[in-house]
Tab-separated table of C-alpha atoms in Angstrom:
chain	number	residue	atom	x	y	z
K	271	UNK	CA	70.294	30.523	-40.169
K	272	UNK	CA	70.078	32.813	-37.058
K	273	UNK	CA	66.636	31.398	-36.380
K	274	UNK	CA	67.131	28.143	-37.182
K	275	UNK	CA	70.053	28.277	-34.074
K	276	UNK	CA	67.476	30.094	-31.782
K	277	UNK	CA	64.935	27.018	-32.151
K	278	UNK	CA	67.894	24.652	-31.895
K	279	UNK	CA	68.668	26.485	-28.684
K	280	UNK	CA	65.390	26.662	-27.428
K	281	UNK	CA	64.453	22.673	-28.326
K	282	UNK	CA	67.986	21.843	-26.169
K	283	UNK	CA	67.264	24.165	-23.836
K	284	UNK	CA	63.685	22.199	-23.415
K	285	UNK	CA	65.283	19.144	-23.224
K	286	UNK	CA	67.655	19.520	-20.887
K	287	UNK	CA	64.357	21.000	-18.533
K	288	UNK	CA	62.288	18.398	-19.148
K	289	UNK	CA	65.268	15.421	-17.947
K	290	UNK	CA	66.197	17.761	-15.054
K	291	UNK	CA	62.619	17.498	-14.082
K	292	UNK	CA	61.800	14.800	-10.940
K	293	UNK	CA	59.537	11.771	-11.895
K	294	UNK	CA	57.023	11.054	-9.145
K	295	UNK	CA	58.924	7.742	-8.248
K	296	UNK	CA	57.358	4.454	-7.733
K	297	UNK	CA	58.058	2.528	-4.500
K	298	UNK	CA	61.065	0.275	-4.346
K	299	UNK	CA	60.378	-3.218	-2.905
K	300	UNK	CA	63.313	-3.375	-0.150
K	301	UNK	CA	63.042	0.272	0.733
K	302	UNK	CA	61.078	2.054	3.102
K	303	UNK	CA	57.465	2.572	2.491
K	304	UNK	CA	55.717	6.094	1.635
K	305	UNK	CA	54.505	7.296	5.088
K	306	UNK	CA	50.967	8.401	4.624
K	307	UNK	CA	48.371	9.396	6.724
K	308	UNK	CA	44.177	9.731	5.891
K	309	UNK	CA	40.681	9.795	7.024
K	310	UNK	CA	39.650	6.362	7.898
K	311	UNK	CA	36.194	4.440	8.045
K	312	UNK	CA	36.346	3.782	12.141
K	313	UNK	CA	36.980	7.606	12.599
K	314	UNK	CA	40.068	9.890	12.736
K	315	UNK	CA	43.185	10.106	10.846
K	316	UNK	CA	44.837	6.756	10.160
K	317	UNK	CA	48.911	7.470	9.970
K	318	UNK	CA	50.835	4.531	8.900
K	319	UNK	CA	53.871	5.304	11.365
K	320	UNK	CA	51.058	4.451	14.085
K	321	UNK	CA	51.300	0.870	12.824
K	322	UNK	CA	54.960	0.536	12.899
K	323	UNK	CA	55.578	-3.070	14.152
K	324	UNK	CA	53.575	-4.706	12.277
K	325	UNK	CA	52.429	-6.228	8.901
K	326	UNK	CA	50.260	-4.179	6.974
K	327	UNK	CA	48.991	-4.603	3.355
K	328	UNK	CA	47.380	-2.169	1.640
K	329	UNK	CA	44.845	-3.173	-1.131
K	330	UNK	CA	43.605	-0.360	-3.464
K	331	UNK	CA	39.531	-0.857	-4.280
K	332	UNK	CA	37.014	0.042	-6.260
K	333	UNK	CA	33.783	-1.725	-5.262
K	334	UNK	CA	32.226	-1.008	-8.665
K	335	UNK	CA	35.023	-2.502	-10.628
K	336	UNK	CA	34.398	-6.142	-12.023
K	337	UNK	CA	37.733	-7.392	-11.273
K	338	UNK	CA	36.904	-6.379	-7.602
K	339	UNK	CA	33.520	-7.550	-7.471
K	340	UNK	CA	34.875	-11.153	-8.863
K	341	UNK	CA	37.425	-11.448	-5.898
K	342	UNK	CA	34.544	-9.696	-3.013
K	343	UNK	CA	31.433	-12.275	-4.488
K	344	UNK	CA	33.393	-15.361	-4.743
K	345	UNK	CA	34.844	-15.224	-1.195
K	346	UNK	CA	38.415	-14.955	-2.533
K	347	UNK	CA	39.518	-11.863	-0.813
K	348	UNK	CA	37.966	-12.265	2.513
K	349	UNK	CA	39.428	-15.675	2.700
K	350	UNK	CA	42.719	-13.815	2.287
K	351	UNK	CA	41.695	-10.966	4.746
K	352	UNK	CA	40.927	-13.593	7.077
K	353	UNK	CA	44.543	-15.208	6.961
K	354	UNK	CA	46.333	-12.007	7.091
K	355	UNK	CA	44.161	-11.503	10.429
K	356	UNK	CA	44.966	-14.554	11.917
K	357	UNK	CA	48.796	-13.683	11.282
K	358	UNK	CA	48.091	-10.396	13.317
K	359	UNK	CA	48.352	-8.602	9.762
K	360	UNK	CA	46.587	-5.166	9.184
K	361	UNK	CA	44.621	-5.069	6.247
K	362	UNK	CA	43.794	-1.625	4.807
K	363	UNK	CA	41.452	-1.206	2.278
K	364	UNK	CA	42.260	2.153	0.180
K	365	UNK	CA	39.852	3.758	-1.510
K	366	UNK	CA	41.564	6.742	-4.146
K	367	UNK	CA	38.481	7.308	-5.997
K	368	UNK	CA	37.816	11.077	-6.351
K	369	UNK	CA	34.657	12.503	-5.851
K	370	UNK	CA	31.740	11.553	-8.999
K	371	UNK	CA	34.142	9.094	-9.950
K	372	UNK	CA	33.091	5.299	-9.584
K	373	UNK	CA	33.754	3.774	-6.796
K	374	UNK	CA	33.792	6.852	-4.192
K	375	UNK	CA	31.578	6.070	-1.086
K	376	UNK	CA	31.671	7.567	2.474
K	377	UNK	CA	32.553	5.558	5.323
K	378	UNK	CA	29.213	4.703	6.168
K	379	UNK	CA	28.703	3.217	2.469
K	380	UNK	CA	32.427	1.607	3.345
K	381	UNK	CA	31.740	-0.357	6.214
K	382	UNK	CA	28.097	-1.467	4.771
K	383	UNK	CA	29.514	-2.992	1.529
K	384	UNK	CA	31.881	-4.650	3.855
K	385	UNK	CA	29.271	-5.970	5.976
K	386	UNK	CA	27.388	-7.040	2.575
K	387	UNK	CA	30.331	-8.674	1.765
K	388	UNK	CA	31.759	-10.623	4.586
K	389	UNK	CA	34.633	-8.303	4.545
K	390	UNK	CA	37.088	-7.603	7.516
K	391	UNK	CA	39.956	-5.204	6.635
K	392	UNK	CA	41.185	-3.516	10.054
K	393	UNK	CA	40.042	-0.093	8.549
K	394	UNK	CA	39.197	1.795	5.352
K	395	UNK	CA	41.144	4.693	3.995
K	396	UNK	CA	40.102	7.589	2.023
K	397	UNK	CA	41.923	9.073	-0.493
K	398	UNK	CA	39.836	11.361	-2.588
K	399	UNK	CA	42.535	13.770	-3.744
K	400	UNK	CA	44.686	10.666	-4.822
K	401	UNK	CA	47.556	11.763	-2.512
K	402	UNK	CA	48.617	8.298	-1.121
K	403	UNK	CA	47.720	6.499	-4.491
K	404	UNK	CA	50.304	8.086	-6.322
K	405	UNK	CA	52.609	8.176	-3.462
K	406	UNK	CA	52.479	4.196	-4.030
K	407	UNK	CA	51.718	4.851	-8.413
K	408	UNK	CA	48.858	2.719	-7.734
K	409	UNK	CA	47.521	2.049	-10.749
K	410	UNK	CA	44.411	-0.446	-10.602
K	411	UNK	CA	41.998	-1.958	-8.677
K	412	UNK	CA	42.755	-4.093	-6.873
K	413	UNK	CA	46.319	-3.795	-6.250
K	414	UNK	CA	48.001	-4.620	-3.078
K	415	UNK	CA	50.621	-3.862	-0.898
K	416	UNK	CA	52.621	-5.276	1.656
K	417	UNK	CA	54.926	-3.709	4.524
K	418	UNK	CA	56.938	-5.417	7.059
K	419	UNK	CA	56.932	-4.449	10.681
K	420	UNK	CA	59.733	-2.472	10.250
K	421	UNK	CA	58.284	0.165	7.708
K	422	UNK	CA	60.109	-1.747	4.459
K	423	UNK	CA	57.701	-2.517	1.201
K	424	UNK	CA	58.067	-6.143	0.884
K	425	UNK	CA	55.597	-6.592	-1.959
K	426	UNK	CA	53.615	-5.196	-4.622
K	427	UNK	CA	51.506	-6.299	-7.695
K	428	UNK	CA	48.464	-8.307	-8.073
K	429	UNK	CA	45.909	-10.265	-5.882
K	430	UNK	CA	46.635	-13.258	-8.290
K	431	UNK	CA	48.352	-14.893	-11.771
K	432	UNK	CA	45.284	-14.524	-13.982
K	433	UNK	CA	44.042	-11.182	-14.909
K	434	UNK	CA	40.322	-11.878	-15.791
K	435	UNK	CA	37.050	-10.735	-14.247
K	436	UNK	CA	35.631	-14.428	-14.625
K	437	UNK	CA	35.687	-16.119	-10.951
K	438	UNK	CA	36.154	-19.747	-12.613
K	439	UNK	CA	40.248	-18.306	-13.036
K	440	UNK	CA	40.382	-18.148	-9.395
K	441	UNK	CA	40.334	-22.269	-8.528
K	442	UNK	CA	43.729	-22.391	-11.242
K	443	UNK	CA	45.533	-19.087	-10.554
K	444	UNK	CA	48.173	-18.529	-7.757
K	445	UNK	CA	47.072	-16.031	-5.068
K	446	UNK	CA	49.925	-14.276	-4.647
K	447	UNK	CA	48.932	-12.190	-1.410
K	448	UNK	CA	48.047	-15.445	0.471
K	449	UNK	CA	51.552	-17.183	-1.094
K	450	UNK	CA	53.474	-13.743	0.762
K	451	UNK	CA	51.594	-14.618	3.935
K	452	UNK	CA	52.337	-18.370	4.368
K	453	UNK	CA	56.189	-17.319	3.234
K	454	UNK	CA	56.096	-14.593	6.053
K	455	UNK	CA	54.675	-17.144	8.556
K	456	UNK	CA	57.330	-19.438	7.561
K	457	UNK	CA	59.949	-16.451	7.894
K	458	UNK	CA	61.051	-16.873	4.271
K	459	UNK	CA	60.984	-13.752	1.918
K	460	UNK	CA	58.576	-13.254	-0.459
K	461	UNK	CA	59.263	-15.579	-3.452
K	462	UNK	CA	57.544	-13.548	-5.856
K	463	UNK	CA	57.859	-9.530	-4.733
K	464	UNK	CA	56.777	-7.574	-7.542
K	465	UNK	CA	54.160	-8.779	-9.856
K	466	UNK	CA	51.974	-7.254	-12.628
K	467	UNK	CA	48.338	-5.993	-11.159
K	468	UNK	CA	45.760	-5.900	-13.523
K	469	UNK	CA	41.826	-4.857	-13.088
K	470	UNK	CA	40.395	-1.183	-13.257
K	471	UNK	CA	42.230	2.266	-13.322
K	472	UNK	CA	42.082	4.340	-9.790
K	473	UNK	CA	39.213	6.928	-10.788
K	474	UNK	CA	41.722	9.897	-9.579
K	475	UNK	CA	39.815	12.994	-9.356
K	476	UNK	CA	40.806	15.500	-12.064
């Protein structure tokens, strides 16, 4: 009996530590973004504070990963990074694969897959310890972000509304980055703000 009331203590006691204990918390659409700051592609440290006052999306990548390679090869994500430029939007690529994992390059390897590509993101960030992807519980590739100029997370989710690696979906599904950016041009809010992503896991290190 005296036992039995030790474990029962114990297993409460474990409980009770274990609910106390802080969940890494996702971001909340309508509340400030995580600050972050990281080696970029161009050189230096890239802090997003620097880029207060303006829109910024971040889109999490993986240049190995099928559902990456369907939106790079068929155009679709350039087109988009083209009409977030023309909006004055700063595109970040972020790159959270550790090192060995797939999809870790240098910036060098960065910029020339870009080229390859017809790619323009304003700059690349590396995140090989996986710091800023689980500041933002990014979760696959791609996945996208997007911050007003203000420093408030106004979106996050998916590139689009058909999770397939098979380009044909692209013609019939609703790009939801590109639907944020003619809302924002329009000054509405963003109809649809949180969305599922789908594609690869980030290869975190570990």
């Amino acid at each position: 009996m005296f036992s039995q009331r030790i474990v029962g203590f114990f297993v409460l006691g474990l409980t009770l530590l274990l609910a106390a204990s802080p969940a890494r918390a996702e971001p909340v659409v309508g509340q400030p973004a995580p600050a972050f700051s990281g080696a970029a592609a161009e050189g230096g440290t890239l802090n997003l504070a620097d880029l207060r006052g303006k829109t910024v999306i971040l889109e999490w990548t993986n240049h190995e990963c099928p559902f990456v390679r369907k939106h790079y090869e068929s155009g679709n994500i350039p087109k988009v990074q083209k009409q977030a430029a023309s909006q004055g939007v700063v595109w970040l690529q972020v790159i959270s694969s550790g090192p060995g994992k797939e999809g870790f390059v240098d910036a060098a390897t960065a910029k020339k897959l870009n080229q390859e590509r017809g790619a323009t993101p304003a700059n690349v960030v590396f995140d090989p310890s996986g710091t800023i992807g689980k500041l933002y519980a990014a979760t696959n590739t791609p996945q996208l972000f997007i911050i007003d100029p203000k420093g408030v997370l106004l979106y996050k989710g998916g590139i689009d509304s058909i999770p397939s690696a098979d380009q044909d979906d692209i013609a019939t599904a609703e790009n939801y980055i590109s639907s944020a950016l003619k809302e924002l041009a329009a000054g509405k809010p963003i109809s649809k703000a949180v969305t599922k992503p789908y594609g690869c896991t980030v290869k975190y290190a570990g």
